[in-house]
Coordinates of C-alpha atoms and ligand atoms in Angstrom, one line a residue:
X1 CA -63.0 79.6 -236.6
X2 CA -63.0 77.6 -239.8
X3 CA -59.4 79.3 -240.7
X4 CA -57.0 76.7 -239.8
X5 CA -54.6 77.1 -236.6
X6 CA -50.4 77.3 -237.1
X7 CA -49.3 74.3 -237.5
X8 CA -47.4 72.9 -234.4
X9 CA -44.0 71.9 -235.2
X10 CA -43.4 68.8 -233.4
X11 CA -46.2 67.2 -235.3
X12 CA -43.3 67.7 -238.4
X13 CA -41.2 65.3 -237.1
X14 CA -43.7 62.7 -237.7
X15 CA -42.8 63.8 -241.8
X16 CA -40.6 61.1 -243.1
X17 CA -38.7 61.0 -247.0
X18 CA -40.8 60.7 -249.5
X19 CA -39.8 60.3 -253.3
X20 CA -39.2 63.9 -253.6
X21 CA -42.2 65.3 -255.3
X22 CA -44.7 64.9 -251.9
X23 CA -45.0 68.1 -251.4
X24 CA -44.5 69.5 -247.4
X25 CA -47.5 70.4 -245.1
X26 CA -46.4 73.8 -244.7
X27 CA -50.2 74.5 -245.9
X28 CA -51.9 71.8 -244.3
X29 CA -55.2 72.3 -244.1
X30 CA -58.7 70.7 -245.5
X31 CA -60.4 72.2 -248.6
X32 CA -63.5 72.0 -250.7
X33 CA -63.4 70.2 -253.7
X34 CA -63.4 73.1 -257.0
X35 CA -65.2 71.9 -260.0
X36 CA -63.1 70.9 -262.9
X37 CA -61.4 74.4 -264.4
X38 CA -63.0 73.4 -267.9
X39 CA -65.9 72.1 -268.7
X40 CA -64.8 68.4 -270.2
X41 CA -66.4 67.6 -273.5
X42 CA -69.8 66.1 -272.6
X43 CA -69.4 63.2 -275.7
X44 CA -65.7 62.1 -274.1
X45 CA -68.0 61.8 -271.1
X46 CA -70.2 59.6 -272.3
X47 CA -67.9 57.5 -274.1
X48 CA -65.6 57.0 -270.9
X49 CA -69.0 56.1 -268.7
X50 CA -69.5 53.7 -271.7
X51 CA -65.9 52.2 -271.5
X52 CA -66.2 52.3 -267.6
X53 CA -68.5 49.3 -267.8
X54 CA -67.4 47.2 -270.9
X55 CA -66.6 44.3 -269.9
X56 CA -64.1 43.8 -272.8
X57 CA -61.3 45.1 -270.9
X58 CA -60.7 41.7 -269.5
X59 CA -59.3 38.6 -270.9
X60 CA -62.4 36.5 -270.6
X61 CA -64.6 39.5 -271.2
X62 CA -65.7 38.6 -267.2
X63 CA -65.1 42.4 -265.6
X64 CA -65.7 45.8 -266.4
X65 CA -63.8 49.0 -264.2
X66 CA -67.2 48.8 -262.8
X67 CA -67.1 45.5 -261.2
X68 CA -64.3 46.5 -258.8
X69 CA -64.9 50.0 -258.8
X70 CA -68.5 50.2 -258.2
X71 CA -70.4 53.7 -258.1
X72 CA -73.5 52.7 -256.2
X73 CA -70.5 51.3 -253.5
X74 CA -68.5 54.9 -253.2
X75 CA -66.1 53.6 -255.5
X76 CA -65.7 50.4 -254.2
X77 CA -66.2 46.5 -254.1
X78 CA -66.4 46.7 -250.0
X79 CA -64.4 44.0 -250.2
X80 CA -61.1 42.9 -247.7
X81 CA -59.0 42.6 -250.9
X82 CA -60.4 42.1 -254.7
X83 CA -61.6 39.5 -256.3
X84 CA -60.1 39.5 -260.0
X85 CA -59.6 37.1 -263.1
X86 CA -60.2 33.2 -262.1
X87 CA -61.6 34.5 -258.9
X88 CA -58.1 35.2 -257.4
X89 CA -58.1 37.1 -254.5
X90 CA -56.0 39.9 -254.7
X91 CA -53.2 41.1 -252.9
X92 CA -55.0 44.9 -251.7
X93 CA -57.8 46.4 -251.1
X94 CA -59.5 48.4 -253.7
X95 CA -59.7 51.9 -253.4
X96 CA -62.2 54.1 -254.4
X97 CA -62.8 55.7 -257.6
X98 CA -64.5 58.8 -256.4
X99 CA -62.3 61.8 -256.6
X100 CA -58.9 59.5 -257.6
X101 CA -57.9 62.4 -260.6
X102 CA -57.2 64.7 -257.3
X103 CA -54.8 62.1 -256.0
X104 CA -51.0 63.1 -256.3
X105 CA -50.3 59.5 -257.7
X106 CA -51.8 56.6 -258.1
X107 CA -52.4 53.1 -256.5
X108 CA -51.7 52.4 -252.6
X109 CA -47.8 52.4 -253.6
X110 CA -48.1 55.2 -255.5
X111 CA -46.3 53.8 -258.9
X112 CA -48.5 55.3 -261.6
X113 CA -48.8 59.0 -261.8
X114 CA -51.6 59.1 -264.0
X115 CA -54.9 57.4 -264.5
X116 CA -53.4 56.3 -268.0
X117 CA -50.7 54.7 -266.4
X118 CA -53.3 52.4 -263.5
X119 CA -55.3 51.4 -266.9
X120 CA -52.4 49.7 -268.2
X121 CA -50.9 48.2 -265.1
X122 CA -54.5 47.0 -265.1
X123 CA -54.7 46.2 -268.6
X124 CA -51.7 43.7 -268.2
X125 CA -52.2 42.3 -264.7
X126 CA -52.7 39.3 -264.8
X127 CA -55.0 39.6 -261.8
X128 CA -57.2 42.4 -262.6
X129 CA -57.4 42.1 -266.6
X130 CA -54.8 40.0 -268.3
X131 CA -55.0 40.9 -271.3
X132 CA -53.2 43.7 -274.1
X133 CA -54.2 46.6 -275.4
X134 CA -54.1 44.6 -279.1
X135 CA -56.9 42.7 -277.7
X136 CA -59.0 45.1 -276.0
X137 CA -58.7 47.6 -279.6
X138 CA -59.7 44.7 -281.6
X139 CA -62.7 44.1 -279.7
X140 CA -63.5 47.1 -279.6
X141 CA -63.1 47.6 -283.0
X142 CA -65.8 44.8 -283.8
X143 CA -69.1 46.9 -282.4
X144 CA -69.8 49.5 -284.6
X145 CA -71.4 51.6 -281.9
X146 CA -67.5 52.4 -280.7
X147 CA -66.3 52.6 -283.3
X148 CA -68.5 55.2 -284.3
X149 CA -68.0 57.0 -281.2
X150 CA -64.7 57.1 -281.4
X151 CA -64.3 58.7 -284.9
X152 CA -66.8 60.9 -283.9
X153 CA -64.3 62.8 -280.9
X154 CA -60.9 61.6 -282.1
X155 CA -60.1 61.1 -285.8
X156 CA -57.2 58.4 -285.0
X157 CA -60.2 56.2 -283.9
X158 CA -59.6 53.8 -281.4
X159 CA -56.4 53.4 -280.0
X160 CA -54.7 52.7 -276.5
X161 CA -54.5 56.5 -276.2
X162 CA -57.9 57.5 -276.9
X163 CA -59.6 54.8 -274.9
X164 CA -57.1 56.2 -271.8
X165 CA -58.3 59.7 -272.6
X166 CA -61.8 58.9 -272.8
X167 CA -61.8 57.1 -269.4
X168 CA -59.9 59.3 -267.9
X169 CA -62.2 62.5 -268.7
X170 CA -64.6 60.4 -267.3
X171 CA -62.8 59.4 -263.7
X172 CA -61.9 63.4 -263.7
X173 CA -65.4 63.8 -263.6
X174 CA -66.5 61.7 -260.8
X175 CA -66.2 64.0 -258.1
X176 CA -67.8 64.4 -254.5
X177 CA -67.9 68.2 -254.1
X178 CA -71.5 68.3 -252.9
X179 CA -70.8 67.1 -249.4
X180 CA -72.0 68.6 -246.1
X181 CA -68.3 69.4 -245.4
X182 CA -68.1 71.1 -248.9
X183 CA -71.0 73.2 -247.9
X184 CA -69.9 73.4 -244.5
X185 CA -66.8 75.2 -246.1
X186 CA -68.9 77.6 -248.7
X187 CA -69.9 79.2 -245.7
X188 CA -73.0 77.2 -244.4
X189 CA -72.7 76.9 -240.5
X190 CA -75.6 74.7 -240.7
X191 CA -74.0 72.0 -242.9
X192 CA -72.2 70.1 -240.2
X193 CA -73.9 69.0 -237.1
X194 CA -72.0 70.2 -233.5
X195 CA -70.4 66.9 -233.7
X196 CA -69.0 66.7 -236.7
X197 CA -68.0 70.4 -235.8
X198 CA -66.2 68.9 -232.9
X199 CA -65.1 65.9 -235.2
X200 CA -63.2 68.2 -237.4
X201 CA -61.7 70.1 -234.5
X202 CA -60.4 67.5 -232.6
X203 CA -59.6 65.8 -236.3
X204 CA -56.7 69.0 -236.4
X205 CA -56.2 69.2 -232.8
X206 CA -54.4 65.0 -233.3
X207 CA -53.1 66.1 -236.5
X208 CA -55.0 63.8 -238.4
X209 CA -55.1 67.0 -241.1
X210 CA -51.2 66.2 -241.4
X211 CA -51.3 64.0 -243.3
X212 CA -55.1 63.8 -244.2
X213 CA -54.9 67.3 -246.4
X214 CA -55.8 69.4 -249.4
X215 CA -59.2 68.8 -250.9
X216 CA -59.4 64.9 -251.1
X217 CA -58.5 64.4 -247.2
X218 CA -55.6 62.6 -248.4
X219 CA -53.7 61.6 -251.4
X220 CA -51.1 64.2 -251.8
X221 CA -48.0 62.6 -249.7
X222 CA -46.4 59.1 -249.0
X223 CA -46.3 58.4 -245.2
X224 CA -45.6 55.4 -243.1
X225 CA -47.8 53.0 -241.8
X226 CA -46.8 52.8 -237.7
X227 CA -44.8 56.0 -237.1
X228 CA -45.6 55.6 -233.2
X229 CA -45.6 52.0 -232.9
X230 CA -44.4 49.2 -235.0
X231 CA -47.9 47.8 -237.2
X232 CA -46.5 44.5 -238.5
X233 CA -45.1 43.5 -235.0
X234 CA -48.3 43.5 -233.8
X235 CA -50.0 42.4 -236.9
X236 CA -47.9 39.3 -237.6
X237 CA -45.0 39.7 -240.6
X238 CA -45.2 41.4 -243.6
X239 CA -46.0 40.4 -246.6
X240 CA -44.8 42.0 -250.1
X241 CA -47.9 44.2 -250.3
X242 CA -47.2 45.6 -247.2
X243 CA -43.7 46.8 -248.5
X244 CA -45.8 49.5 -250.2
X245 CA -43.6 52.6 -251.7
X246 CA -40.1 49.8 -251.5
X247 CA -41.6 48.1 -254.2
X248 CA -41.4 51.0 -256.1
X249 CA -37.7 52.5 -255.0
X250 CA -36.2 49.7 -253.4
X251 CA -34.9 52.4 -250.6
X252 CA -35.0 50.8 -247.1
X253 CA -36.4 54.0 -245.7
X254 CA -39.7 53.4 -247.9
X255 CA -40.7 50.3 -246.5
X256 CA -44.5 50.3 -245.1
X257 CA -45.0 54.0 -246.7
X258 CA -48.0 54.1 -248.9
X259 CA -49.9 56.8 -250.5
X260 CA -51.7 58.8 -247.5
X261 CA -55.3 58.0 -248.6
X262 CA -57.9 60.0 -249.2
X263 CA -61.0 60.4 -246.1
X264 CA -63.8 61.4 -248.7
X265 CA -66.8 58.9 -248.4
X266 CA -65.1 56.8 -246.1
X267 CA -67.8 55.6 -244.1
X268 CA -68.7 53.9 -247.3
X269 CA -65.7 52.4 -248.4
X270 CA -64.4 49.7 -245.7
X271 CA -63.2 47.4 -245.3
X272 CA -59.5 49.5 -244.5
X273 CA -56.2 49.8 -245.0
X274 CA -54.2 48.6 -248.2
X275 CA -54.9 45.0 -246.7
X276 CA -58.6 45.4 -246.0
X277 CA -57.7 44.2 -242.6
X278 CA -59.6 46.9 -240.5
X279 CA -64.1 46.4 -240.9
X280 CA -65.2 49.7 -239.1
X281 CA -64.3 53.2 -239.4
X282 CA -64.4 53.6 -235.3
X283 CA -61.3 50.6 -235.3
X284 CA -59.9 52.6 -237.9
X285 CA -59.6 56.0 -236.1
X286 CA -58.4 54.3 -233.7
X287 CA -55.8 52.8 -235.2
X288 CA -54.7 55.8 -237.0
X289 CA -54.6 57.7 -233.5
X290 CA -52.4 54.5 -231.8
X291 CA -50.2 53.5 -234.7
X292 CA -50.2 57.6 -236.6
X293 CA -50.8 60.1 -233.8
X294 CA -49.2 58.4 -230.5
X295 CA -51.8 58.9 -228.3
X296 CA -55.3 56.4 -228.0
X297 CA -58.6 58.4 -227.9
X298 CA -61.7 57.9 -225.7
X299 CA -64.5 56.6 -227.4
X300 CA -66.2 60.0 -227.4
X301 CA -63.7 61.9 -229.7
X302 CA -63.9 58.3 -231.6
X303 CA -67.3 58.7 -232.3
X304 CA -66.8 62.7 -232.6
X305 CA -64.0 62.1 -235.7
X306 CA -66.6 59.5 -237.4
X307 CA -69.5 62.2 -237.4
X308 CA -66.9 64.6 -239.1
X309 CA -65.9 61.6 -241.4
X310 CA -69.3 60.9 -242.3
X311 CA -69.7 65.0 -243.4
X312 CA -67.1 63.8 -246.1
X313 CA -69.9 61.8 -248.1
X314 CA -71.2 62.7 -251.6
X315 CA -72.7 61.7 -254.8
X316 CA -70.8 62.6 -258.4
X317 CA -73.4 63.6 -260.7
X318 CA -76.2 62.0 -261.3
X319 CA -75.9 61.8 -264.9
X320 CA -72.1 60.4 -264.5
X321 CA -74.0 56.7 -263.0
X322 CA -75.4 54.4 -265.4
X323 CA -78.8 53.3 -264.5
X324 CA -77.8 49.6 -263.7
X325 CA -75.5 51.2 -261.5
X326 CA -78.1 53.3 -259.8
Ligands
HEC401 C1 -60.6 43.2 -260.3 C2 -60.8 44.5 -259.6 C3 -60.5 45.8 -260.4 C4 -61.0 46.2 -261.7 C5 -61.8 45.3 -262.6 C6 -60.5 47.5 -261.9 N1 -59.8 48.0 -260.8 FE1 -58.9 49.8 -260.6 N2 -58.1 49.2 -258.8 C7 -58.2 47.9 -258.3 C8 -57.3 47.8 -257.2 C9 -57.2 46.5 -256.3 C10 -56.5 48.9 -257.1 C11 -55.4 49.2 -256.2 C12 -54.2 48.4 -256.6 C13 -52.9 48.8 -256.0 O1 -52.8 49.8 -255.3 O2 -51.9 48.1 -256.2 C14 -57.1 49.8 -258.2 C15 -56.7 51.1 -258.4 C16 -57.2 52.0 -259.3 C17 -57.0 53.4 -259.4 C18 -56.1 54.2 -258.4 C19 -56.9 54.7 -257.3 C20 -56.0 55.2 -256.1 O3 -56.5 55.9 -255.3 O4 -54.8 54.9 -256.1 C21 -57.7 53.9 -260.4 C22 -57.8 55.3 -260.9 C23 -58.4 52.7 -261.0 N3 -58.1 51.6 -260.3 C24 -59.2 52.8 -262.1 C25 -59.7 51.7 -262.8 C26 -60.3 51.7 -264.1 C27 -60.4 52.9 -265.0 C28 -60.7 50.4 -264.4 C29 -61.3 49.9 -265.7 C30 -60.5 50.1 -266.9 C31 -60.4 49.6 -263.2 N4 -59.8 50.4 -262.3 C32 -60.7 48.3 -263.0 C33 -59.1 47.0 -258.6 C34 -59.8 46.9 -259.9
HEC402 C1 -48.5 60.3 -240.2 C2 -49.5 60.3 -241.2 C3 -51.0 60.0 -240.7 C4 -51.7 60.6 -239.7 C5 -51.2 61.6 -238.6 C6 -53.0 60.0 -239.8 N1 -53.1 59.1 -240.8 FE1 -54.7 58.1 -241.4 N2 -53.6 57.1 -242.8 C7 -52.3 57.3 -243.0 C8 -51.8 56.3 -244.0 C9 -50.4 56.2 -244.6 C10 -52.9 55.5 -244.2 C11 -52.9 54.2 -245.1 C12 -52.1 53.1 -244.4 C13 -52.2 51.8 -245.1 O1 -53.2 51.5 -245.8 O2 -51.4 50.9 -244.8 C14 -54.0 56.0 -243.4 C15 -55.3 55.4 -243.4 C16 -56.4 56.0 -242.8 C17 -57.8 55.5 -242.9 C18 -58.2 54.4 -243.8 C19 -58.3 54.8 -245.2 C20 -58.7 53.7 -246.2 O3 -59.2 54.0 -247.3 O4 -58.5 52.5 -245.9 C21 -58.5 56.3 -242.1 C22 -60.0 56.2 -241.9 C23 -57.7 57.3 -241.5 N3 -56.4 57.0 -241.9 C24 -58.1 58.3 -240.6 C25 -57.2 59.0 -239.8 C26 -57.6 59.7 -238.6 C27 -59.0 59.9 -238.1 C28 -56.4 60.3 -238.1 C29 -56.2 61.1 -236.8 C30 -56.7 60.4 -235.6 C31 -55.3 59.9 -239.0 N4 -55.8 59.1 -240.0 C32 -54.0 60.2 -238.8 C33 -51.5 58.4 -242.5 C34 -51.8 59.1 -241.4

């Protein structure tokens, strides 16, 4: 029973171009999150849970990753759309931290491949950090408790490279692979309620697992936002953030495709969508199953699909969470 079925073909035609390195859903299916392949270096650790909440990152030393990315929160600020430097609102809604390493690439749009590469977009937006990696290493440099650290991992010290590295180890590390679904999928047939049993089946019977695959539920292909039926007609026009992928290619055929998103935790992590627009996860199915799937579902299988979603929650390790973030 829990081997997935073939998948049914017409359910491909809902595929549309990606940027060529999405890879196909030939093997569609959910999975179990594995723990890392190698055991990361438990001081890197520490130092990128350190750096995770120094607020020096930001211009006016106002916001750590941790303010936006909270780990109490799943990951995130439950927030429609950020709040950043100056108190701007931002343009998207944050996504969660939890699991991002397993992501395919990064950011709704998907322009940074690496986690690197979102800490300096971050670095110099002006809306999250505005600031420069100059600034950050100088600051940095000034408390001899980092700069101690650092020498004793990396003998270049600090630099823009070994702060990404550190952080990055870290974020690797934050992982959810101790929910009910994981155990559900090791084999214990008690893990999952008959519910969220029927959740996940009907969750492959509407071909949800499509595009919601691999072990994050998500975040390995770009797809459309309103393959059935057109979003922003009923939503009102769009705005730039909504051109998603476009941004990044300016090819017409990637307007409204973002990053497929991953499902893990999400009970926790609304508001939804890039624009924060959607508050409740039973909306939200909804939506998907209107504006993805083509066909609306009773409130039943609704309610069915957020049991299976809730099976998807975990907790990184408890030594990764700092105690004010407890
Ligand atoms: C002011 C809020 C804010 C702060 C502070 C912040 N982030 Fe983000 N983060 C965001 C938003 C918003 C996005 C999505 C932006 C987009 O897609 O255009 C994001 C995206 C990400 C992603 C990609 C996740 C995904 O699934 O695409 C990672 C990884 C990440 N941030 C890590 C960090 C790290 C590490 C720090 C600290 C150095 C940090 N963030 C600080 C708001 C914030
Ligand atoms: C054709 C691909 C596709 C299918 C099929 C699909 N989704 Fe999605 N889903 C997406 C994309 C793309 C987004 C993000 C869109 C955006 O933010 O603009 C998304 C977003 C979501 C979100 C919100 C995630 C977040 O962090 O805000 C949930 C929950 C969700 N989908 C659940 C489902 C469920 C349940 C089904 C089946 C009923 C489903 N999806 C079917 C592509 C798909």
């Amino acid at each position: 029973m829990l081997r997935l079925k073939a998948l049914i073909p017409f359910l491909f035609t809902a595929f549309i171009s990606q940027d060529g390195f999405a890879q196909t859903p030939q093997t569609a299916g959910a999975f179990p999150i594995s723990a890392p392949q190698q055991p990361a270096d438990p001081a890197k650790i520490e130092l990128g849970k350190k750096l995770y909440q120094e607020p020096m990152f930001a211009k006016d030393l106002s916001a750590s990753c941790a303010s936006c990315h909270q780990l109490k929160n799943a990951g995130v600020d439950n927030l429609p759309q950020y709040i950043g430097m100056n108190k701007q609102v931002g343009a998207v809604n944050t996504p969660t931290i939890l699991n991002a390493s397993l992501n395919f690439r990064q950011f709704w749009d998907g322009r940074a491949k690496t986690i690197a590469e979102v800490i300096s977009d971050h670095v110099k937006d002006k809306s999250i950090f505005d600031s420069s990696w100059p600034t950050i290493i100088q600051h940095l440099s000034e408390n001899s408790i980092y700069t101690e650290d650092f020498k004793k991992i990396y003998p270049q010290g600090i630099t823009k490279a070994t702060i990404e590295d550190a952080l990055t180890v870290y974020i690797e590390n934050l992982l959810t692979n101790n929910s009910n679904f994981d155990k559900f999928m090791a084999g214990d047939r008690n893990a999952l309620t008959n519910d969220a049993q029927k959740g996940f089946r009907l969750f492959k019977k509407y071909g949800c697992i499509f595009c919601h695959q691999g072990p994050n539920l998500g975040g390995n292909l770009y797809q459309r936002l309103g393959i059935y039926k057109d979003y922003y007609a009923d939503k009102g026009p769009p705005k730039k953030s909504d051109l998603g992928l476009y941004n990044v290619t300016g090819k017409p055929e990637d307007k409204y495709v973002f990053k497929v998103p991953t499902l893990r935790n999400i009970s926790r992590t609304g508001p939804y969508l890039h624009d924060g627009s959607i508050k409740t996860l039973p909306e939200m199915i909804q939506l998907m199953a209107i504006y993805q799937v083509g066909q609306p579902l009773r409130n039943d299988e609704v309610n069915s699909i957020a049991a299976f979603l809730q099976s998807l929650n975990g907790q990184p390790d408890n030594d990764l969470i700092t105690n004010q973030e407890k």
